[in-house]
Every structure is written in structure tokens, then in C-alpha cells.
Short mmCIF file of C-alpha atoms in Angstrom, two decimals:
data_model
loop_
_atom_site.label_atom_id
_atom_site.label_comp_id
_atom_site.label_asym_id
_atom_site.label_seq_id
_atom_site.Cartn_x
_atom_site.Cartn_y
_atom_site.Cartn_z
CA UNK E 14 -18.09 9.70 -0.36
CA UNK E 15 -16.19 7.45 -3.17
CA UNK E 16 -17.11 3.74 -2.73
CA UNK E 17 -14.60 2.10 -5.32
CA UNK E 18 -15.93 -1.18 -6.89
CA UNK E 19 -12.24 -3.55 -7.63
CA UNK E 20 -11.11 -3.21 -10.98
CA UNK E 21 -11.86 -5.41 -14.01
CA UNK E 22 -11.51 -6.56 -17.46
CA UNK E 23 -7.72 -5.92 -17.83
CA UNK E 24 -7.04 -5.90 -21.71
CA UNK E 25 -3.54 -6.14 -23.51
CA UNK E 26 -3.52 -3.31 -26.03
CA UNK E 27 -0.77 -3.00 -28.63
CA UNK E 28 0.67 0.25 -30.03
CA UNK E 29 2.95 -0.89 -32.60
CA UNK E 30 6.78 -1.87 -33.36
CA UNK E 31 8.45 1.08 -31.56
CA UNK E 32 6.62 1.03 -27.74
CA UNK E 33 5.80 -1.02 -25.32
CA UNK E 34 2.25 -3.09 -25.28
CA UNK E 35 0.38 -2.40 -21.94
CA UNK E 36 -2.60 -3.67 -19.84
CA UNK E 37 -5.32 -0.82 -19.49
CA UNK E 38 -7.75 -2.01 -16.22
CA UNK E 39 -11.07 -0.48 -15.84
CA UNK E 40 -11.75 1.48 -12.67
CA UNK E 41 -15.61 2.20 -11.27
CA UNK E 42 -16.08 4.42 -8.86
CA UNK E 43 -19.78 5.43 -6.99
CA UNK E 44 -20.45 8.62 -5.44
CA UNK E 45 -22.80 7.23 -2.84
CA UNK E 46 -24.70 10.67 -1.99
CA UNK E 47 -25.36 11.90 -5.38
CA UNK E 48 -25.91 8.02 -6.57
CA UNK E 49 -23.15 9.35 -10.03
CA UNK E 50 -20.76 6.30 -11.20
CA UNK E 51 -17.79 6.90 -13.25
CA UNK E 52 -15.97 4.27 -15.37
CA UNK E 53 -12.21 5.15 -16.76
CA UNK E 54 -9.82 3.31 -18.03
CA UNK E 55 -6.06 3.18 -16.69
CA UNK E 56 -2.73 2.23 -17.15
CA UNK E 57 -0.76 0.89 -14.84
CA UNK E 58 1.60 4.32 -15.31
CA UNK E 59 -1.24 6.28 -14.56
CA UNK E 60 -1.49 4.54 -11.26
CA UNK E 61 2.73 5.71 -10.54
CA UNK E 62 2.20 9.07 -11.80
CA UNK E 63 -1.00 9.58 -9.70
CA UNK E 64 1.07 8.36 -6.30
CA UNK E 65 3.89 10.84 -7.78
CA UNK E 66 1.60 13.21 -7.89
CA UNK E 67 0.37 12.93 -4.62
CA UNK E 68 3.47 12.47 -2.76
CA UNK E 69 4.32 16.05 -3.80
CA UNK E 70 0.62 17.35 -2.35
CA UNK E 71 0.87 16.05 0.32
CA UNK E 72 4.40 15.49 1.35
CA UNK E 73 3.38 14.21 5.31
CA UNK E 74 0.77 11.75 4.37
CA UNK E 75 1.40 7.90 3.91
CA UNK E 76 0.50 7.62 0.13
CA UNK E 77 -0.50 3.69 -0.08
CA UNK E 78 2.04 1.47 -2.09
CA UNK E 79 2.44 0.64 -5.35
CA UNK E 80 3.16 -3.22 -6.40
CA UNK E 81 6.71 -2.99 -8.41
CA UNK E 82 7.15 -2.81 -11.79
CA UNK E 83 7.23 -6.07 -13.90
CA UNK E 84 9.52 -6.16 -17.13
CA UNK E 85 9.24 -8.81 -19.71
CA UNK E 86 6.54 -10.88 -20.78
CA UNK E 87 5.35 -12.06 -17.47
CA UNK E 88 3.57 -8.48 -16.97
CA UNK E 89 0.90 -10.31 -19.96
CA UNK E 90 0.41 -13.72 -17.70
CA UNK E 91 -3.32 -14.11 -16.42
CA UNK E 92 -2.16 -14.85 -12.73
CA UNK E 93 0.18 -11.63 -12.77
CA UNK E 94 -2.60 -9.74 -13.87
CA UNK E 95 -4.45 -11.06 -11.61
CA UNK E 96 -2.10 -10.31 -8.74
CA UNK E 97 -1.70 -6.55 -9.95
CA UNK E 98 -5.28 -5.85 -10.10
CA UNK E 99 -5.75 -6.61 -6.37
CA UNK E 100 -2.99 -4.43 -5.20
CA UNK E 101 -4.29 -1.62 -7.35
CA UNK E 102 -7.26 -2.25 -5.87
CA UNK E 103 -5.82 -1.94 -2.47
CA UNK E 104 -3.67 1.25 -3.36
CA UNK E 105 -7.36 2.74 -5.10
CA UNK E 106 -9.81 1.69 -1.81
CA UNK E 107 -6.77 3.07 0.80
CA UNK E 108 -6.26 6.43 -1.47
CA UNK E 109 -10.24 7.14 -1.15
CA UNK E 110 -10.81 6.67 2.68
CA UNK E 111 -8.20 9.33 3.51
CA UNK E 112 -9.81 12.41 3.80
CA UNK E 113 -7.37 14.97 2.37
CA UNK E 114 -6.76 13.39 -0.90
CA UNK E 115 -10.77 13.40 -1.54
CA UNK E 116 -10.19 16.95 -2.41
CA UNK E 117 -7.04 16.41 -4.86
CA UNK E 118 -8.10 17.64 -8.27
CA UNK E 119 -5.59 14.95 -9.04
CA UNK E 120 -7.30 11.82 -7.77
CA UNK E 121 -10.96 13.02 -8.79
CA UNK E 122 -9.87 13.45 -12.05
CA UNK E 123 -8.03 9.88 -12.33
CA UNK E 124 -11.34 8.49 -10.97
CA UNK E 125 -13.58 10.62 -13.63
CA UNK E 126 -12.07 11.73 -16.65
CA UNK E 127 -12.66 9.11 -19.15
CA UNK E 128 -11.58 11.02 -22.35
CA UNK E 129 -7.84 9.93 -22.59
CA UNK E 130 -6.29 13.20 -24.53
CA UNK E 131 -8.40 15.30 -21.43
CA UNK E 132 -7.14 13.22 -19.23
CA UNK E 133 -3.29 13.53 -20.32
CA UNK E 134 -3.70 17.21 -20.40
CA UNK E 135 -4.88 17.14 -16.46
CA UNK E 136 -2.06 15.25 -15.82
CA UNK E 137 0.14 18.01 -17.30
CA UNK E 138 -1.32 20.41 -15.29
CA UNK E 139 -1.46 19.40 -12.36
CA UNK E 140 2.34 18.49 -12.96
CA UNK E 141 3.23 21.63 -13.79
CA UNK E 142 1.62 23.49 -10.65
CA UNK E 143 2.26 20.70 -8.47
CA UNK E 144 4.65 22.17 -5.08
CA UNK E 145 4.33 21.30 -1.30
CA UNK E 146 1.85 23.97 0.69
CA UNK E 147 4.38 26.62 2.07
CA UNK E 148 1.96 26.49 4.88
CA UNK E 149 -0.46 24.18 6.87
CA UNK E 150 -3.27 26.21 5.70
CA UNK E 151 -2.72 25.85 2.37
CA UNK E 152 -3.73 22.42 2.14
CA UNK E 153 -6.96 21.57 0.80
CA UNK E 154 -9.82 18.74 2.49
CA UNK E 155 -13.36 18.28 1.35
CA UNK E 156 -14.18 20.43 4.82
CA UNK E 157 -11.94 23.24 4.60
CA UNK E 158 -9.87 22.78 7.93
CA UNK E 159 -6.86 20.79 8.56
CA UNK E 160 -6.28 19.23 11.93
CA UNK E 161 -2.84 19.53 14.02
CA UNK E 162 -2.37 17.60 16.81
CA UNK E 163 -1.06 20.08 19.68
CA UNK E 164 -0.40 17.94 22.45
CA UNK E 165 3.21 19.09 22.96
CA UNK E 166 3.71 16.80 25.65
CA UNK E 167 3.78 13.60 23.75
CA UNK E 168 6.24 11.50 24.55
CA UNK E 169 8.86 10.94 21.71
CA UNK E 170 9.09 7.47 23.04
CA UNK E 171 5.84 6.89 21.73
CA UNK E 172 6.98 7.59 18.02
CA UNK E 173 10.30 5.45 18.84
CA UNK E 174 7.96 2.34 20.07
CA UNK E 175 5.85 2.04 17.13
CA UNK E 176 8.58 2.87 14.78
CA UNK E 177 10.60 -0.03 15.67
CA UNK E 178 7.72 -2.20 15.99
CA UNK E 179 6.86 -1.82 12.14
CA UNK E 180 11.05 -2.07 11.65
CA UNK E 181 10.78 -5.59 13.16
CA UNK E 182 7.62 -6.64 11.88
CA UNK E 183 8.67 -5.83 8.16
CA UNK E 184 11.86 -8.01 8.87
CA UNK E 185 9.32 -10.71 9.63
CA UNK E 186 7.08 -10.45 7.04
CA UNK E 187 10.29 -10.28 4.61
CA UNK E 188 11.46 -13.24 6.22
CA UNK E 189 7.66 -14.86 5.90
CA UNK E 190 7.67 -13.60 2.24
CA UNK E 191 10.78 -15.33 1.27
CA UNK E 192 9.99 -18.65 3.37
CA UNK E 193 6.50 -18.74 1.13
CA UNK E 194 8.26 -18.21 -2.23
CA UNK E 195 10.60 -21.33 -1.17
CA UNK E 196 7.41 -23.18 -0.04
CA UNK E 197 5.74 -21.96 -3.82
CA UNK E 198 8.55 -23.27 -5.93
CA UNK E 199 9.38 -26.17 -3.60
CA UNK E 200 5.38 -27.37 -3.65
CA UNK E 201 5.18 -26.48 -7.86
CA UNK E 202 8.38 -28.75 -8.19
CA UNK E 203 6.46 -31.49 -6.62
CA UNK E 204 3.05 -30.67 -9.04
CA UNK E 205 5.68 -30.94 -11.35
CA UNK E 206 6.63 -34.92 -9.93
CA UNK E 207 3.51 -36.06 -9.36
CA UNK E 208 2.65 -34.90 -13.13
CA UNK E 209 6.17 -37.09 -14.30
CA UNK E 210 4.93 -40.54 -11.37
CA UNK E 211 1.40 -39.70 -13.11
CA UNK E 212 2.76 -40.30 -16.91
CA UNK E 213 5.21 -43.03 -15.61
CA UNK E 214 2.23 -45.05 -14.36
CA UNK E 215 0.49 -44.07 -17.30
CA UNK E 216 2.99 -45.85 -19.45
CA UNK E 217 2.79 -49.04 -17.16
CA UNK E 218 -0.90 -49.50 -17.78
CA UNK E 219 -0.23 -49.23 -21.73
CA UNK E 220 2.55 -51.50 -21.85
CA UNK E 221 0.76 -53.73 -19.14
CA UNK E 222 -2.31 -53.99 -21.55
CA UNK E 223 -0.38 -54.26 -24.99
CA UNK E 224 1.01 -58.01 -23.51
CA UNK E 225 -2.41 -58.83 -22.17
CA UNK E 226 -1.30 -58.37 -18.39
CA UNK E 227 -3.50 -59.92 -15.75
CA UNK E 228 -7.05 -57.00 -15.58
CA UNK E 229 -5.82 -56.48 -11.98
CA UNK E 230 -2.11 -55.32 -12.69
CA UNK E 231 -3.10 -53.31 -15.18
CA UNK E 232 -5.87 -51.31 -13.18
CA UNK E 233 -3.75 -51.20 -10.13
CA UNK E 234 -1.99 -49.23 -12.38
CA UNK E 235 -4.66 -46.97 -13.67
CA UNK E 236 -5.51 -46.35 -10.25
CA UNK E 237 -2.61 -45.10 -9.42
CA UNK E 238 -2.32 -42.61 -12.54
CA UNK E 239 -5.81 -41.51 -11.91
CA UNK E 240 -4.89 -40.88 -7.92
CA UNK E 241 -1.25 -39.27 -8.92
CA UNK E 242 -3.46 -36.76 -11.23
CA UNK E 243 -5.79 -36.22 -8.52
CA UNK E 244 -3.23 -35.68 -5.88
CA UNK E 245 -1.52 -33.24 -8.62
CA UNK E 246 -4.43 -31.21 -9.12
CA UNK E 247 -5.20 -30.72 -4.98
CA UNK E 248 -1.63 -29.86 -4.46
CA UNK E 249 -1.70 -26.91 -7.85
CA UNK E 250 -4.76 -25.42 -6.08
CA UNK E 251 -3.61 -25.71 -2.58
CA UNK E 252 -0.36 -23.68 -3.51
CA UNK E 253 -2.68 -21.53 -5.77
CA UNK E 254 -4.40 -20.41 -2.79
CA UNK E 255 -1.91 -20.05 0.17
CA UNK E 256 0.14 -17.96 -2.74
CA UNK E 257 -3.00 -15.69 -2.70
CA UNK E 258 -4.50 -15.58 0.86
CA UNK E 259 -1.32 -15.84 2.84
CA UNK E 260 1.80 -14.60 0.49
CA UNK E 261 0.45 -11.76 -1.22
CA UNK E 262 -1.49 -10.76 1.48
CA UNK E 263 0.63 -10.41 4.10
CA UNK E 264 3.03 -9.26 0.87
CA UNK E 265 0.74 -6.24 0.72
CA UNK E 266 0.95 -5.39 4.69
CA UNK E 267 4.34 -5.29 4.55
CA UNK E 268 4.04 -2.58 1.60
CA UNK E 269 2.31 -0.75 3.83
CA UNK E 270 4.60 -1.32 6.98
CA UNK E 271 7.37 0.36 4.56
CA UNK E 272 5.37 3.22 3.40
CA UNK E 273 3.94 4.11 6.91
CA UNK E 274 8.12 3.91 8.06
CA UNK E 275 8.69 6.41 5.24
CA UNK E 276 6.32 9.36 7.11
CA UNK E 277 8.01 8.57 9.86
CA UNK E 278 11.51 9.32 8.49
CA UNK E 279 10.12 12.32 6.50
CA UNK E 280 8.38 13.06 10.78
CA UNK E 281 11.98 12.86 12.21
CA UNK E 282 12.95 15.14 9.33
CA UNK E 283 10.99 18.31 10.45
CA UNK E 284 11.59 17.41 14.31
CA UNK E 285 15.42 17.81 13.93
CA UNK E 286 14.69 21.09 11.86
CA UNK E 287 12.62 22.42 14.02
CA UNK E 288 14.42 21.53 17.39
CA UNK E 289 17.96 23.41 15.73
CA UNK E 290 15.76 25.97 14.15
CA UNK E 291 14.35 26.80 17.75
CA UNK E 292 17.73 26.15 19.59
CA UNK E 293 18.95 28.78 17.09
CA UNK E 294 16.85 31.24 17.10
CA UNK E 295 16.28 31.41 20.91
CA UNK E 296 20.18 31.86 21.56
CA UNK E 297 19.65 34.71 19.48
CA UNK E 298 16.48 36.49 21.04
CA UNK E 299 18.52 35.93 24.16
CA UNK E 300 21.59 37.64 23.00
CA UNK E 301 19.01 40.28 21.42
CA UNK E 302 17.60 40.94 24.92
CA UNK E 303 20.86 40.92 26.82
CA UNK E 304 21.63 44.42 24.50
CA UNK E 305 18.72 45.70 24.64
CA UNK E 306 18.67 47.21 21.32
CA UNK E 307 15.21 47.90 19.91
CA UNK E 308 16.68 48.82 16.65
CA UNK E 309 18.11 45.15 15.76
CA UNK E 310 15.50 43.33 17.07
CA UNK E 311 13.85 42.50 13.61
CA UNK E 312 10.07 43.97 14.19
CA UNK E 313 7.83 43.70 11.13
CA UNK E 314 4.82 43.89 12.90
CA UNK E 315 3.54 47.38 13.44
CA UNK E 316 4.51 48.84 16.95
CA UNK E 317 0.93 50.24 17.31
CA UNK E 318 -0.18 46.86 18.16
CA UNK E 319 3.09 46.28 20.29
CA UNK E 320 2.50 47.39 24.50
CA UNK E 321 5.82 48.96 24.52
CA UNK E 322 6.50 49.17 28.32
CA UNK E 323 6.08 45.25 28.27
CA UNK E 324 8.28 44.91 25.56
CA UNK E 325 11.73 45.66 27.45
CA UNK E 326 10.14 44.87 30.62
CA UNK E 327 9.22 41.09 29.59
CA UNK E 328 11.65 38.86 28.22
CA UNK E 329 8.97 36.30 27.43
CA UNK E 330 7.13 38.94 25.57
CA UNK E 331 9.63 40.83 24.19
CA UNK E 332 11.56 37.54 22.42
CA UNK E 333 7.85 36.81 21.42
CA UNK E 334 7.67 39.85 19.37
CA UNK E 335 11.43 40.13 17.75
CA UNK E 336 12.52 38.53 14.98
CA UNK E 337 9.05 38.46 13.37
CA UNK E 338 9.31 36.47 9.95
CA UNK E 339 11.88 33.65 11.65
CA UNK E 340 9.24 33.34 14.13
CA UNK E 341 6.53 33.13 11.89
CA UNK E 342 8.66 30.83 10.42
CA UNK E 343 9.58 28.34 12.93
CA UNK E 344 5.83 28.34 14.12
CA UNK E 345 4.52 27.41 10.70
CA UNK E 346 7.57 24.82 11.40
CA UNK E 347 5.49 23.61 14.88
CA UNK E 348 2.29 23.64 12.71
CA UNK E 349 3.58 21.44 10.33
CA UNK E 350 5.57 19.16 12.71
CA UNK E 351 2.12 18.71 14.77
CA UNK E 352 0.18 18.06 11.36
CA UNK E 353 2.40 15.56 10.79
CA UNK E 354 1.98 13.96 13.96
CA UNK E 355 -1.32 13.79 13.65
CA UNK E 356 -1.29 12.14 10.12
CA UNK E 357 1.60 9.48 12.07
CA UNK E 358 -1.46 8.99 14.77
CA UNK E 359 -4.19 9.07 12.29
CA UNK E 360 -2.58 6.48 10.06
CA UNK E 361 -1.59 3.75 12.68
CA UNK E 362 -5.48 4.26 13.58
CA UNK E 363 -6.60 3.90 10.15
CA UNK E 364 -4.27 0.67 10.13
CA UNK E 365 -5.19 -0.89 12.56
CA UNK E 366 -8.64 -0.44 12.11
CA UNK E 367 -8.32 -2.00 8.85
CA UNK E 368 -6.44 -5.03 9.69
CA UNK E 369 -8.38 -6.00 12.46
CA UNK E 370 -11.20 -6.58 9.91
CA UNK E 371 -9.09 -7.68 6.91
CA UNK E 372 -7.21 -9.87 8.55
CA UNK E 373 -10.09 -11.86 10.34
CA UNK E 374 -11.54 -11.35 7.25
CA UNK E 375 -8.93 -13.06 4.94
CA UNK E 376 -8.27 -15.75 7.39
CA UNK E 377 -12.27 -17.30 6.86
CA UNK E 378 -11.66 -17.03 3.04
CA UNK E 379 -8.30 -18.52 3.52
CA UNK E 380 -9.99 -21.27 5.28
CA UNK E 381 -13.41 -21.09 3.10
CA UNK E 382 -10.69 -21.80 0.07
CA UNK E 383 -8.67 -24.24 1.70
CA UNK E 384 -10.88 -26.58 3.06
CA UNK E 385 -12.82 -28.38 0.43
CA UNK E 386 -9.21 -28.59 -1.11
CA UNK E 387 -8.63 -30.72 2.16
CA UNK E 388 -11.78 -32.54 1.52
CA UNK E 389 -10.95 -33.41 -1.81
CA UNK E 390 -7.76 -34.72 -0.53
CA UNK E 391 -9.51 -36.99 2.03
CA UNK E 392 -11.41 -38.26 -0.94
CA UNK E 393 -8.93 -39.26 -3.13
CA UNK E 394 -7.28 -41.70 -0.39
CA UNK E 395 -10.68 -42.90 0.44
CA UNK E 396 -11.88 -43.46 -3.16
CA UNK E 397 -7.87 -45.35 -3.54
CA UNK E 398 -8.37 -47.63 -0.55
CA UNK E 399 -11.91 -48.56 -1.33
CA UNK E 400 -10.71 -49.11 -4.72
CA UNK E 401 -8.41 -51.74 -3.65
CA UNK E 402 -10.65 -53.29 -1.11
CA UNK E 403 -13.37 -53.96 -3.70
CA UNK E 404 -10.36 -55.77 -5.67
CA UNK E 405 -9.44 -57.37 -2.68
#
């Protein structure tokens, strides 16, 4: 089992007049039952060409999301960096609890290799030999055996219902997204006021105390420089952390809202093939049977294994045993469409399962952050109205 530690000392590294300079992060991983640890370091390419990679694996499995791609400068700034490392994070921690990407020679050797040149030639590769399984059976899980879901009575409704749900919750969380960037520039704009009122009443003290003002003019007004700075610095570190514990995280969910509405297009994909692929071929097994011609009734399998008298006697049996390979065919179809069912099922399980943790879980830290930010607030009104009352 992989138990990923979150990712550290990101370092700038330059390479030089004609390419771009990059962050490499470092990435520890444990192997709890044979107690190994493995430190690499990556780029944040190597993070988009290992979801590339395993998008074409495993073409019916959410991959987790990627944060965007940041051009410019900004992609250097401490608090991007910052930002970019927890989502990697994230993407790492998801990738590693989902049980058929444990066995991608892929992700084991982004995790382990640490030797850069071997582990640009696994890249390579795996690159180069990288195709979707033909079959169900072809893909690979630390056990050996892949699970379908075969309940062909569930209701389609069911799919339809928690599709839209994550449709209408992503158009919230956009919404919430775009409400908290307005709330982060509106609330820096006013860091940025109290920082021009704190100045402005810095002035007043100087030129108060360069004519000999009265003592208690000119420490009203150093009172009220020191409680605009104060007032400054609460409201920086308030924004600082509702911009982490509320905007990027529920930035994240929605992330995953969109990727999790991706399997489900790539679900209603192989539903619609299969339901014309079966419409199709069972108008022709029923023309087949209505002529009752042996001969063009497409047999590969050998007729020794074939009971012959039940073969133009029953139609269920007989269309079950024409047309071998498009049969085989459309059932590997089925196979697939209930694999992928059962990775839809699987991951709303694994969501939810998640959030209803995480997000109890970032709401105490949210309010283990916020409140002696709130305290601090309290005290810099008290400490300004005692101030004045001792004056008084």
C-alpha cells in the first residue's frame, strides 16, 4: 500500500538562455508493508504526462485533475507554489488509493525512479506501448481480477440523477469561485487602504511633532497609525486564509466534479454504442433465422461443441451461436459498459467517502485558522479604546 507524504522543498532550477526555468518538487512515497521509502524529484510536466499517460490505460477511470498551467513569472511566486504543491498533492494521494493504477508500471515508476535519464527513458516506453485494453481482461490490478458490475437492471435514471447533480453543483462552485476571487481582490484593495490611512496618519504625527503639537494630538495620531497597521495586518491574513481553506478548496472539488462528469460522458459513449451495436446485430440474427440458412450464419466456433437439433429448433439458442466474432464483440462491449459502471459507482463512493471527512475536516482548520485572527481583531479595538480612556 503507497502512503504518500505531501510534497516539499520546491526549487527554481535554471537551464539556460534558450528554455524555460522550472520548479522541480520532491515527492516521498512509503510502502507501508515492506517499510521501503522512495524520494524523486518532479516536474510539474511530469505530473501532465503521467495523467496523459494514464488516461490512455485506463480510458473508463476518473484520472484526478490537474491544476492549470501558469505562464509568466507568477509560476516562481512563493504563494503560487504554494498553491500548486497542494493540488499535486491532492492529484498524487487520489492517484494512489485507486486500486487499478497501483499496478501501472507508469505511476510506480514516477513514484520510484529517481535517476532522471532512467526515468525519461520509462517515460518513452511506456509512451510508445501505451493503447487502451482491447478487452476487460486485459487490464492489470495489484490482484489480478477486474470487477464488472452486472446488475443489468439499473435504472438509467440513476446515472441521469447524479449526473446532473454534479452539472449543477459545478455551476455553483464556479459561481462560489468567482464570488471569492471578487471578495480576494475587493478585501486586498482595502489592505491596500488601510496601508495608504496608515502612512497618512503617519505623516500627521511627524508634522504634528515637528511644530511641537500638544503630546495628546500627536499620539492620538500614533494610535491610530499603529491600529490602521494592525487592522491591515488581520485583514492580509484573514483573506490569506479564506483564499486557502474556502477558495481553493472548494476550487479543487469542483476539479473533481468536472473530471468525474468526463467518465460519465466517455459512460454514455459506450451505452449508445452498445445499444445500436445490439439493435443491429439482433435485426440481423432475426433476419438470419427467418431463412434458415446454416451456411450464412457466421459460425466460427466448432460445430462439435454446437447441439445441432437445438440450433434450428431454438431461436434463442441458435441467434446465440451465429455471428460468432460480432457477438464476441458486442459482449466484450457489455463487459466494458458494466466495468465502467462500476468505476461511475465506485468513484461517487470513493467521493463521497472522502469529502465527508475532508470537508469536516477543513472546516475545523478553517475555523482553527480563523479564529485567533478574530481574536486579534477584538484586541486591537480593545487595546484602541483603552488607549483613549487612559488619555481620557
Amino acid at each position: 500500500m503507497f502512503l504518500l507524504h505531501i510534497l516539499y522543498n520546491p526549487k527554481p532550477v535554471e537551464v539556460g538562455f534558450f528554455s524555460s526555468n522550472y520548479i522541480i518538487y520532491e515527492v516521498e512515497t512509503n510502502i507501508i508493508q515492506d517499510k521501503i521509502k522512495w524520494l524523486v524529484y518532479r516536474r510539474y510536466s511530469d505530473f501532465i504526462n503521467l495523467r496523459t499517460a494514464l488516461q490512455s490505460q485506463f480510458p473508463n477511470n476518473l484520472i484526478p485533475p490537474l491544476p492549470g498551467k501558469k505562464m509568466g513569472g507568477r509560476r516562481f511566486e512563493l504563494d503560487f507554489v504554494s498553491k500548486r504543491m497542494h493540488f499535486l498533492n491532492e492529484f498524487l494521494n487520489n492517484l494512489v488509493s485507486i486500486e487499478e493504477f497501483k499496478a501501472s508500471d507508469f505511476l510506480v515508476s514516477f513514484l520510484s525512479t529517481a535517476d532522471r535519464t532512467q526515468f525519461e527513458y520509462k517515460m518513452k516506453e511506456v509512451n510508445n506501448y501505451l493503447n487502451p485494453p482491447l478487452y476487460i481482461e486485459d487490464i492489470k490490478t495489484l490482484s489480478g481480477k477486474i470487477k464488472i458490475f452486472n446488475d443489468n437492471n439499473l435504472n438509467e435514471q440513476y446515472f441521469s440523477n447524479v449526473q446532473n447533480y454534479f452539472k449543477l453543483q459545478n455551476q455553483l462552485l464556479e459561481k462560489l469561485n468567482e464570488d471569492l476571487k471578487f471578495f480576494y481582490k475587493t478585501m486586498n484593495a482595502a489592505v491596500t487602504n488601510l496601508e495608504n490611512v496608515q502612512k497618512d496618519f503617519e505623516f500627521l504625527q511627524l508634522l504634528n511633532s515637528q511644530v511641537h503639537m500638544k503630546e495628546d494630538i500627536v499620539n492620538s495620531y500614533e494610535q491610530l497609525g499603529i491600529f490602521f497597521k494592525n487592522w491591515k495586518n488581520i485583514i492580509f491574513n484573514q483573506n490569506d486564509i479564506i483564499r486557502k481553506r474556502v477558495k481553493d478548496f472548494y476550487k479543487y472539488v469542483k476539479m473533481e466534479g468536472e473530471a468525474y462528469l468526463e467518465l460519465f460522458i466517455k459512460r454514455d459513449e459506450i451505452q449508445n454504442k452498445y445499444n445500436t451495436e445490439n439493435k443491429r446485430l439482433q435485426t440481423k440474427k432475426d433476419k438470419l433465422w427467418a431463412q434458415m440458412d446454416i451456411s450464412k450464419w457466421e459460425i466460427t466456433e466448432d460445430f462439435g461443441r454446437i447441439d445441432r437439433v437445438l440450433l434450428v429448433r431454438d431461436k434463442i439458442y441458435g441467434c446465440s451461436k451465429m455471428c460468432t466474432n460480432e457477438t464476441n464483440n458486442l459482449n466484450n462491449l457489455h463487459k466494458k459498459l458494466g466495468y465502467v459502471n462500476k468505476c461511475n459507482i465506485d468513484e461517487l463512493k470513493r467521493l463521497v467517502n472522502k469529502y465527508k471527512n475532508s470537508f469536516v475536516d477543513n472546516i475545523k482548520a478553517f475555523s482553527a485558522d480563523l479564529y485567533p485572527n478574530i481574536n486579534d481583531a477584538l484586541n486591537v479595538w480593545s487595546q484602541m479604546a483603552s488607549s483613549f480612556e487612559d488619555k481620557q
